XYZ file of C-alpha atoms in Angstrom:
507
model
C -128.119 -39.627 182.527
C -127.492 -41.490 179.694
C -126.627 -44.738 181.710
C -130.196 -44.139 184.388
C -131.954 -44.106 181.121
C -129.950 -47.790 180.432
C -130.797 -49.243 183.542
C -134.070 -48.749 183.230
C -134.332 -50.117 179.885
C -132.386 -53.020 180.643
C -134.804 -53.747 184.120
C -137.923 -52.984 181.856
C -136.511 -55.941 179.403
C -135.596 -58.307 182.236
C -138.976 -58.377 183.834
C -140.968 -60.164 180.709
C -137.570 -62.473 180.403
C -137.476 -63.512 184.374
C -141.194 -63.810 184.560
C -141.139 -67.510 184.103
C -138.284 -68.024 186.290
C -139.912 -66.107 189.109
C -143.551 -67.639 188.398
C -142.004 -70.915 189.163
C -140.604 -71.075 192.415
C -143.542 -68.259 193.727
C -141.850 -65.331 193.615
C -143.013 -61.871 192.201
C -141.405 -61.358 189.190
C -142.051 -57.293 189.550
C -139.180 -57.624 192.080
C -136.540 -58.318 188.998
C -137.343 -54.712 188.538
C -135.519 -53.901 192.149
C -131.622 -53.294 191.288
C -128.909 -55.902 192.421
C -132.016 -57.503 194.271
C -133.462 -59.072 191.365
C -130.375 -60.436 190.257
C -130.189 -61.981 193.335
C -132.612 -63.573 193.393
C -132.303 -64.855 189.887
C -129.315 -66.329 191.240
C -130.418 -67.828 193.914
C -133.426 -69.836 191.741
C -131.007 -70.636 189.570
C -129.165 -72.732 192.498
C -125.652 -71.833 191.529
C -122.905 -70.833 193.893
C -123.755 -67.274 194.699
C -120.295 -65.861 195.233
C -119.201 -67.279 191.642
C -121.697 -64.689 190.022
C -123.133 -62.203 192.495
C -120.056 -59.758 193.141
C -119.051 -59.329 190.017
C -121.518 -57.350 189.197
C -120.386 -54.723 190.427
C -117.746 -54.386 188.109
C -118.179 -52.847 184.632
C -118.133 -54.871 181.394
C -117.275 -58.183 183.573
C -121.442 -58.059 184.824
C -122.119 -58.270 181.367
C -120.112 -61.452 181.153
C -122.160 -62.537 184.678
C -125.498 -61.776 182.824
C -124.315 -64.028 180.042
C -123.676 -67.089 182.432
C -126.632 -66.633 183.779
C -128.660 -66.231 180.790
C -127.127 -69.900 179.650
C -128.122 -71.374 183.008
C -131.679 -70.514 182.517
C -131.811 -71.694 179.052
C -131.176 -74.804 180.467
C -133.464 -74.653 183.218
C -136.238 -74.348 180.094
C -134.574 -77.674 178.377
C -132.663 -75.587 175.609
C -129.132 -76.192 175.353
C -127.851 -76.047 172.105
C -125.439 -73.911 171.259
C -127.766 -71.832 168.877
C -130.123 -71.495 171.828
C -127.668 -70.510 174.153
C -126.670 -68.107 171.947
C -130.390 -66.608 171.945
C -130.376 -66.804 175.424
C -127.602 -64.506 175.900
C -128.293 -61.663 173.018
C -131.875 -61.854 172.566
C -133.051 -63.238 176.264
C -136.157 -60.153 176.167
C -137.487 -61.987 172.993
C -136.448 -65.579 173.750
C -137.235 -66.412 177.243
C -140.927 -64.779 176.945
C -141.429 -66.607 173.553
C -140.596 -70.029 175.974
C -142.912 -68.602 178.752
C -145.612 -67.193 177.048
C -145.879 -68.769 173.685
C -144.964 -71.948 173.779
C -145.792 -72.438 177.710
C -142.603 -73.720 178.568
C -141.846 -74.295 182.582
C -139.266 -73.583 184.035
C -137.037 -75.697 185.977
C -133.425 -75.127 187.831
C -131.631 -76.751 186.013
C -129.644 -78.473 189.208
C -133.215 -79.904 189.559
C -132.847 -81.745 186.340
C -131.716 -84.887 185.292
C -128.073 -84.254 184.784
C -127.214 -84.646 180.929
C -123.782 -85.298 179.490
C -122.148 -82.802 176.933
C -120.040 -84.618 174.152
C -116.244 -83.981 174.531
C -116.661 -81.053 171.695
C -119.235 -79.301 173.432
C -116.871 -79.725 176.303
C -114.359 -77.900 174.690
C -116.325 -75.459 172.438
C -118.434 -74.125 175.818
C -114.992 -74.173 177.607
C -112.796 -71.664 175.041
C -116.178 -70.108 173.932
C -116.223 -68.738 178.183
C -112.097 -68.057 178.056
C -112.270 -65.695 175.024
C -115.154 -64.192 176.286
C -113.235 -63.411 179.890
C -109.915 -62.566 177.988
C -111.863 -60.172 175.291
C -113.335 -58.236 178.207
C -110.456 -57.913 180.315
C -108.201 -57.011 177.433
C -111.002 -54.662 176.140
C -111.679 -52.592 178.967
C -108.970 -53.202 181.914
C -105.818 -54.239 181.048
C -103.954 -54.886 177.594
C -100.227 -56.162 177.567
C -97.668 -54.622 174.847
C -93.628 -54.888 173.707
C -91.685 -51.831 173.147
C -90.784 -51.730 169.584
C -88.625 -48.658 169.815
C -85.904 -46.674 171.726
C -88.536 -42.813 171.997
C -88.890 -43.879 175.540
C -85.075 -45.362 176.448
C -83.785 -45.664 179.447
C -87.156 -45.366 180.796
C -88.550 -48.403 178.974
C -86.623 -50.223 176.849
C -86.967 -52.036 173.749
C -88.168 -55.107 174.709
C -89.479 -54.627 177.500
C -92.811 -56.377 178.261
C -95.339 -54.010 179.993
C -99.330 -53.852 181.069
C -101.332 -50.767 180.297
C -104.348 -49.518 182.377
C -107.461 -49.017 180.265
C -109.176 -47.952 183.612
C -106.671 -45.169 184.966
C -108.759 -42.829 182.543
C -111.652 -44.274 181.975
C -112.206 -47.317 179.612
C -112.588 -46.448 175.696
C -115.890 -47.912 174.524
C -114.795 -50.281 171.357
C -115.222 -48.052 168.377
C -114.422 -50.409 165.340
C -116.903 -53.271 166.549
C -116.380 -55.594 163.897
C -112.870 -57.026 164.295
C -110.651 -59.790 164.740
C -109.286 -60.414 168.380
C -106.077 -59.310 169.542
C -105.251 -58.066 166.284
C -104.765 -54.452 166.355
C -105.232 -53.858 162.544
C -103.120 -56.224 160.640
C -104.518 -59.996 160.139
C -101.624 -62.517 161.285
C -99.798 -63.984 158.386
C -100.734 -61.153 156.140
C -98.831 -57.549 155.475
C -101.718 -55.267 154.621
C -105.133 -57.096 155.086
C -106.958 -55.110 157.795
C -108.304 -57.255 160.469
C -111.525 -55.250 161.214
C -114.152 -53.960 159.244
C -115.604 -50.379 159.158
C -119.209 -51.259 157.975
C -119.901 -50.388 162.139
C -118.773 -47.996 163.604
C -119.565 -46.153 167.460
C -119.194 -42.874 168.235
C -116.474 -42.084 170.939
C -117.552 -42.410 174.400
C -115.045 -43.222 177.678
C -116.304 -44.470 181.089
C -115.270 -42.843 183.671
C -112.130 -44.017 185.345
C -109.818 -44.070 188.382
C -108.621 -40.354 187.671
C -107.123 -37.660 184.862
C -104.559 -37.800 182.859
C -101.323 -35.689 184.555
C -98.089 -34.560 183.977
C -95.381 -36.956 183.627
C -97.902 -39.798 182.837
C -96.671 -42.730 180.646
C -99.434 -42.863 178.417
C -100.289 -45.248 175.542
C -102.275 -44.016 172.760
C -103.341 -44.265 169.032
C -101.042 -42.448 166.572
C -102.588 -39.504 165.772
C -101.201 -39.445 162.102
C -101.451 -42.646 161.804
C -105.237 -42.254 160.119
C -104.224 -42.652 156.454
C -100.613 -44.831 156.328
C -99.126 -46.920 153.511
C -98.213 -50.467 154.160
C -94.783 -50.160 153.540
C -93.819 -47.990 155.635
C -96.486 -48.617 158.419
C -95.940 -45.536 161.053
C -91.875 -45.471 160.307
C -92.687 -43.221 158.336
C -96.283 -41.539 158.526
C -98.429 -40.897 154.900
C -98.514 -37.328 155.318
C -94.525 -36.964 155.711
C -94.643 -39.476 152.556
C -96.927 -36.829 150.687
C -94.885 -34.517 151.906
C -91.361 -35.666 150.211
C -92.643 -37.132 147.493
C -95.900 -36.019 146.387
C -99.958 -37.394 147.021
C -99.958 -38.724 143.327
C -96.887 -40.923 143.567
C -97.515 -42.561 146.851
C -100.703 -43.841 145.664
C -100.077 -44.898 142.094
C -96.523 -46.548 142.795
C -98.014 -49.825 145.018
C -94.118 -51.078 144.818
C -92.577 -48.448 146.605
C -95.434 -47.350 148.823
C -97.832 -50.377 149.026
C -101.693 -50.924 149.771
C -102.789 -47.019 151.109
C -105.190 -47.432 153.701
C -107.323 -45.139 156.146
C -107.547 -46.535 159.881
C -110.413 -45.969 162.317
C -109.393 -44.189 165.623
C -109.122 -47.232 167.692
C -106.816 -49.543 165.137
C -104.522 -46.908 164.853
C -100.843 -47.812 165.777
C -100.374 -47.341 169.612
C -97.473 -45.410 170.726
C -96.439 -44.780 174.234
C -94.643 -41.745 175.058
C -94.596 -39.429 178.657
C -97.138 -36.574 178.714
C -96.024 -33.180 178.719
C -98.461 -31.113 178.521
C -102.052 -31.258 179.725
C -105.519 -29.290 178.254
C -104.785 -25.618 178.718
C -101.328 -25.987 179.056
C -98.364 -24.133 177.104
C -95.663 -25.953 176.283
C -92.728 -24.535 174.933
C -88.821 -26.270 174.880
C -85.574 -23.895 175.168
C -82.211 -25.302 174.930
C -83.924 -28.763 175.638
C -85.427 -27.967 178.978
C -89.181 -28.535 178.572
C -91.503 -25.047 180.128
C -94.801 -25.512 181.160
C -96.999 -22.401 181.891
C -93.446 -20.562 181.954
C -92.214 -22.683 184.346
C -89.187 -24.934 184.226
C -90.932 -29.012 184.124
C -89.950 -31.924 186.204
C -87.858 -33.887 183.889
C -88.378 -37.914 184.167
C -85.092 -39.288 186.076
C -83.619 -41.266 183.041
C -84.038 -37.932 180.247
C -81.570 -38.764 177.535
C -79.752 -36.547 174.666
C -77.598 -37.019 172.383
C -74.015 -36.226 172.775
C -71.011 -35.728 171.109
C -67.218 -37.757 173.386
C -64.142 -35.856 172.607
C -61.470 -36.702 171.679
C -63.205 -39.570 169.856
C -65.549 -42.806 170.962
C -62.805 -45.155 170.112
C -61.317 -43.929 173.617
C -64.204 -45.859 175.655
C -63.809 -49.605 175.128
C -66.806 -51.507 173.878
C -66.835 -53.145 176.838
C -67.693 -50.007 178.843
C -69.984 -49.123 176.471
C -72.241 -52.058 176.717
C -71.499 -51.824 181.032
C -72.998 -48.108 180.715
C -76.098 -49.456 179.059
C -75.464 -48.658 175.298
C -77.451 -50.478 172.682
C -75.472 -51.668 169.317
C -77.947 -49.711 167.296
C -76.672 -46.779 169.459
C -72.919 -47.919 169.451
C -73.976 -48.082 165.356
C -75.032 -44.568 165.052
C -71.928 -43.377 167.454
C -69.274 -45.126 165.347
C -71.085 -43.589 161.807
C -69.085 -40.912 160.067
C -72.671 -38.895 159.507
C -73.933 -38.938 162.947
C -71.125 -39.504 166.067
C -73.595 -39.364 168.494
C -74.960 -41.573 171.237
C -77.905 -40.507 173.627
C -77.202 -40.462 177.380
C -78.720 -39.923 180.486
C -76.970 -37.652 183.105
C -75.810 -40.341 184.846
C -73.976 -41.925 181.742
C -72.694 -38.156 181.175
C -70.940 -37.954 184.686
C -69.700 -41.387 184.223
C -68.030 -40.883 181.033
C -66.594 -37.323 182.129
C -64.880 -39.182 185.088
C -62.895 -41.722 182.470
C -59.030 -39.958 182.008
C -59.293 -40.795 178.031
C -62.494 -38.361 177.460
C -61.701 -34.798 176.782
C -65.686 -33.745 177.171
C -69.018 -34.854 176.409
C -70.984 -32.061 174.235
C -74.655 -32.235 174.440
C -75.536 -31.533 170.743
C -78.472 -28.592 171.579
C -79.502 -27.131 167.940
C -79.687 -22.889 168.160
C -82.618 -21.360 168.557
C -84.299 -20.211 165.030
C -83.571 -22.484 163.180
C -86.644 -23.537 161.735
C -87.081 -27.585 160.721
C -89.645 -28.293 158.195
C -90.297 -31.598 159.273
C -91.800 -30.494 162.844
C -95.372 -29.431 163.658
C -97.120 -27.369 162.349
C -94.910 -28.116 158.927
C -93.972 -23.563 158.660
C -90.304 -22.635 159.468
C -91.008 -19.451 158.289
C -93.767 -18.535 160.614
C -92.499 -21.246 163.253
C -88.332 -21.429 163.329
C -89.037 -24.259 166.068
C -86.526 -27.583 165.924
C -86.365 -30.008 168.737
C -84.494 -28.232 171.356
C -85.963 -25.199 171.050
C -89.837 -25.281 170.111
C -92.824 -23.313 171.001
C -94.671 -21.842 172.489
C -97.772 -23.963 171.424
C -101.096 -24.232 173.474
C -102.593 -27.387 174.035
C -106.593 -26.906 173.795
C -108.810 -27.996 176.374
C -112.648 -28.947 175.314
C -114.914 -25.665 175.166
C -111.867 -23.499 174.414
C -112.268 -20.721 171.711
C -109.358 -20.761 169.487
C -108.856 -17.028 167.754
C -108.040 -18.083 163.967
C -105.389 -16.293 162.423
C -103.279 -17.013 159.032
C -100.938 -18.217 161.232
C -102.284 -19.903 163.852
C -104.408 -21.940 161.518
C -101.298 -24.153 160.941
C -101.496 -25.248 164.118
C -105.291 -25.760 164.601
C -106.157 -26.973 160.637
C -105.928 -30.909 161.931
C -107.659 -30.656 164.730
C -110.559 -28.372 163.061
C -110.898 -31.052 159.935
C -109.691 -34.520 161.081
C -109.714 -35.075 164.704
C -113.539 -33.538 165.288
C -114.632 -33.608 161.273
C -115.514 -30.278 160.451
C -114.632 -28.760 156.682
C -112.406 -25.893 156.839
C -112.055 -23.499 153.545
C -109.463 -20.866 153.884
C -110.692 -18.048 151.650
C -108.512 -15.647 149.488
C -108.880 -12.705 151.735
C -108.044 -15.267 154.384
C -110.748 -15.653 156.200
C -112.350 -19.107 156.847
C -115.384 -21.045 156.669
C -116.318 -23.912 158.732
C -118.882 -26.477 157.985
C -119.846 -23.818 155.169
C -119.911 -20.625 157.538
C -118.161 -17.748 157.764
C -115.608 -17.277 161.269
C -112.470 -16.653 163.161
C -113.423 -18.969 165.777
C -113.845 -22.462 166.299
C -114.561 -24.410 169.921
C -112.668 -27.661 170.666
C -115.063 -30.494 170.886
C -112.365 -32.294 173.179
C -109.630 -32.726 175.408
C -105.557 -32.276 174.093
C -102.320 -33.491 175.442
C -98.607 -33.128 174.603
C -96.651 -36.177 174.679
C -93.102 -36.335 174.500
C -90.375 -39.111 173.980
C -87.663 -39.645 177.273
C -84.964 -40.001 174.310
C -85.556 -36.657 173.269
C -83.804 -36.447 170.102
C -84.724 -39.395 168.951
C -88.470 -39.613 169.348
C -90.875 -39.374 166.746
C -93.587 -37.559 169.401
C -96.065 -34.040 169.329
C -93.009 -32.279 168.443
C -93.199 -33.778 164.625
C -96.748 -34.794 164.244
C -98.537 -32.438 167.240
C -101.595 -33.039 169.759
C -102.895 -35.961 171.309
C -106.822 -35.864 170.598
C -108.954 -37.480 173.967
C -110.197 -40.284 171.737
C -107.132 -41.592 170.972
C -105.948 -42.296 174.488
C -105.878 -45.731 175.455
C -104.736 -45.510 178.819
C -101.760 -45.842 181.718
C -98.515 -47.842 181.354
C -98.183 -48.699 184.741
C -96.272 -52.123 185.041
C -93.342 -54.340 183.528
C -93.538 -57.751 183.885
C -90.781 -59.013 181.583
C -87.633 -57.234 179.651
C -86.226 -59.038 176.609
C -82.341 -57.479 175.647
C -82.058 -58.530 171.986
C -78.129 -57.632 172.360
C -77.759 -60.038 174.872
C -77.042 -63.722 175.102
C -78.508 -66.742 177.092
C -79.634 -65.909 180.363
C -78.451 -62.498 179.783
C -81.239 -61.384 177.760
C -82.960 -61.285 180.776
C -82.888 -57.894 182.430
C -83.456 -59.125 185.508
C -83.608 -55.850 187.196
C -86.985 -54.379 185.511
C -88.700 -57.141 185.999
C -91.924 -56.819 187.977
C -91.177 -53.326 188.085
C -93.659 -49.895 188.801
C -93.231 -47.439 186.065
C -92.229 -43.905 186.737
């Protein structure tokens, strides 16, 4: 509804704007009123090559860039071509173009009909890169972004380095939230460590287009750290501000700028983005038991290159380095194998059944921690209600928008950040332990949105909802579908290149 009532306002605006245009070549200008035909026919007064302009307005976000073009083109047409008219002529064209016609009874002319006037070699260039950001910024706004992996959560699915392209229409494009910001930049400006590259003086409410389909199991999604709101600029989302406040205390991280650095709060959208497989889906009940992930009670689908971390009898030392780099060991694993507090290296099956074959390797132990034994550091932060740890964890539900969660003194551990940050109610837990939200008494509260479960492929070493919880719908950016390029920092000359996942579908 809300985009019929757009339409309309947008047609109601064009008419006044086109009326010169149409006047002067004998056309009705009620007919800019007719959808896709006016536009047409703006196009075709306008004299420029219809196929360069016409189809693409069909697709969202780029018709807006169309429009644009063709708001310049008729600025011309009335003998205005600076760049501040332009500009007019593009974000204020139901104020300008009727001041031209009506005001200051300016005709209209095509502008091909014109005597042909030559730009100076800066306006070349200016109306040349002004068009090419404009085209980039849209596509990399609402269809496709690129991104590096920074980290091994997802290994050997994707691996560091590796160069991929993200879908912003599999689920529906994210309307910009932050408006104010500079380009490309997710929050950092370039050449700084802490200056925020966007400002929060505007700010849109969430709203997603709808896009090619839902969100489902196994998905590689990309999204905006959900604890990743308030973070200190040391330790950027390494470690998240909440897990700081947690070890340390609120009063030191803020008041010790050495150790901690600038503390700042993030908007939704210039959050860090994280990419990590969903799990679980709204309405789903996730629970892990001796690392095998249940869904619903049912055993899941595990992704084809699922690592752990293991444990080689009698010792490492017994596989060459060679063989370890052949199998596809990192040296930050082959670090963490050979170091007397850890011993481990993560493996797929694969790797397992390779290095169980070698005569030198007694067994390969899967290091599986027993169940109840609670870990503070995991969501929702209560070993002694919740004795989850990483292999065994759950059961935890995963709300789906209109649900109506049943607050308890224990359940509210797992709900509390959803209830207060994510949809930005105030939640008071009384001393008889009851609760009041937004100021009123209940034992109830109804999601305002979607939830999903993600999950690293290198299980035990993924910072994912097992330490930090839900996904909120707002925070999804979309689909990593693609890899394009694969950088292998332990590598050397043409090496680096893994030539194998490039151009390759992710799974």
């Amino acid at each position: 509804m809300a985009w019929i009532l757009l339409v309309i306002v947008y047609k109601l605006l064009l008419l006044p704007s086109l009326q010169g245009v149409f006047t002067a070549y004998g056309k009705n200008p009620l007919l800019s009123l007719i959808p896709f035909y006016g536009e047409w026919l703006w196009i075709k007064l306008l004299k420029v090559k219809w196929y360069g302009y016409f189809p693409f307005l069909f697709f969202p976000f780029i018709n807006v860039f169309v429009f644009w073009l063709l708001c310049v083109e008729t600025s011309y047409g009335y003998k205005r071509r600076k760049v501040w008219e332009c500009f007019c002529a593009c974000v204020f064209f139901f104020v300008y173009f009727p001041l031209l016609h009506f005001k200051n009874k300016e005709t209209f002319v095509c502008a091909k009909d014109l005597p042909a006037v030559k730009k100076s070699t800066a306006r070349e260039w200016l109306d040349t890169t002004v068009f090419a950001l404009t085209a980039v910024l849209i596509i990399h706004a609402f269809y496709f972004k690129g991104y590096v992996i920074p980290s091994s959560s997802m290994e050997k699915s994707l691996n560091v380095g590796d160069f991929l392209f993200v879908s912003k229409l599999a689920y529906g494009p994210r309307i910009p939230q932050t408006v104010i910001c500079f380009p490309f930049v997710q929050h950092t400006l370039p050449l700084t460590k802490d200056v925020p590259s966007y400002l929060t003086w505007l700010q849109l409410p969430y709203h997603r287009l709808p896009g090619l389909g839902d969100v489902r199991h196994n998905d590689v999604i990309v999204f905006n750290f959900p604890d990743g709101d308030t973070v200190s600029s040391v330790y950027q989302s390494n470690i998240s501000y909440n897990t700081l406040v947690k070890e340390v205390g609120r009063q030191r991280v803020w008041n010790d700028p050495a150790s901690f650095g600038r503390i700042t709060y993030r908007p939704v959208d210039k959050r860090e983005n994280f990419v990590k497989r969903c799990i679980g889906l709204p309405g789903d009940t996730v629970s892990v038991i001796d690392c095998q992930v249940f869904i619903n009670g049912k055993e899941a689908q595990n992704p084809q290159n699922l690592q752990f971390n293991y444990r080689i009898l009698p010792s490492p030392s017994v596989v060459s380095t060679r063989t370890w780099k052949e199998l596809g060991v990192s040296n930050d694993d082959l670090k963490m194998l050979f170091h007397p507090d850890y011993g481990s290296v993560p493996l797929t099956q694969e790797m397992v059944q390779k290095l169980e074959a070698m005569p030198n390797v007694e067994s390969v132990q899967a290091l599986i921690e027993p169940a109840g034994l609670g870990d503070e550091r995991l969501f929702p932060y209560s070993p002694k209600d919740y004795a989850w740890n990483v292999d065994n964890y759950g059961p935890v539900y995963v709300p789906a928008k209109g649900d109506t969660l049943h607050l308890d003194s224990q359940n509210i551990a797992l709900y509390k950040r959803l209830i207060t940050i994510y949809e930005n109610n105030t939640l008071e837990t009384l001393a008889d332990g009851s609760f009041l939200i937004n100021g009123e008494a209940t034992d109830t509260y109804v999601c305002q949105m979607n939830y999903y479960w993600a999950m690293g492929d290198n299980r035990h070493n993924s910072a994912d909802s097992r330490f930090w919880g839900f996904v909120p719908e707002d925070h999804l950016v979309g689909k990593a579908f693609f890899v394009w390029f694969s950088w292998n920092k332990d590598a050397s000359g043409l090496k680096k290149v893994r030539w194998n996942k490039l151009m390759r579908v992710i799974r």
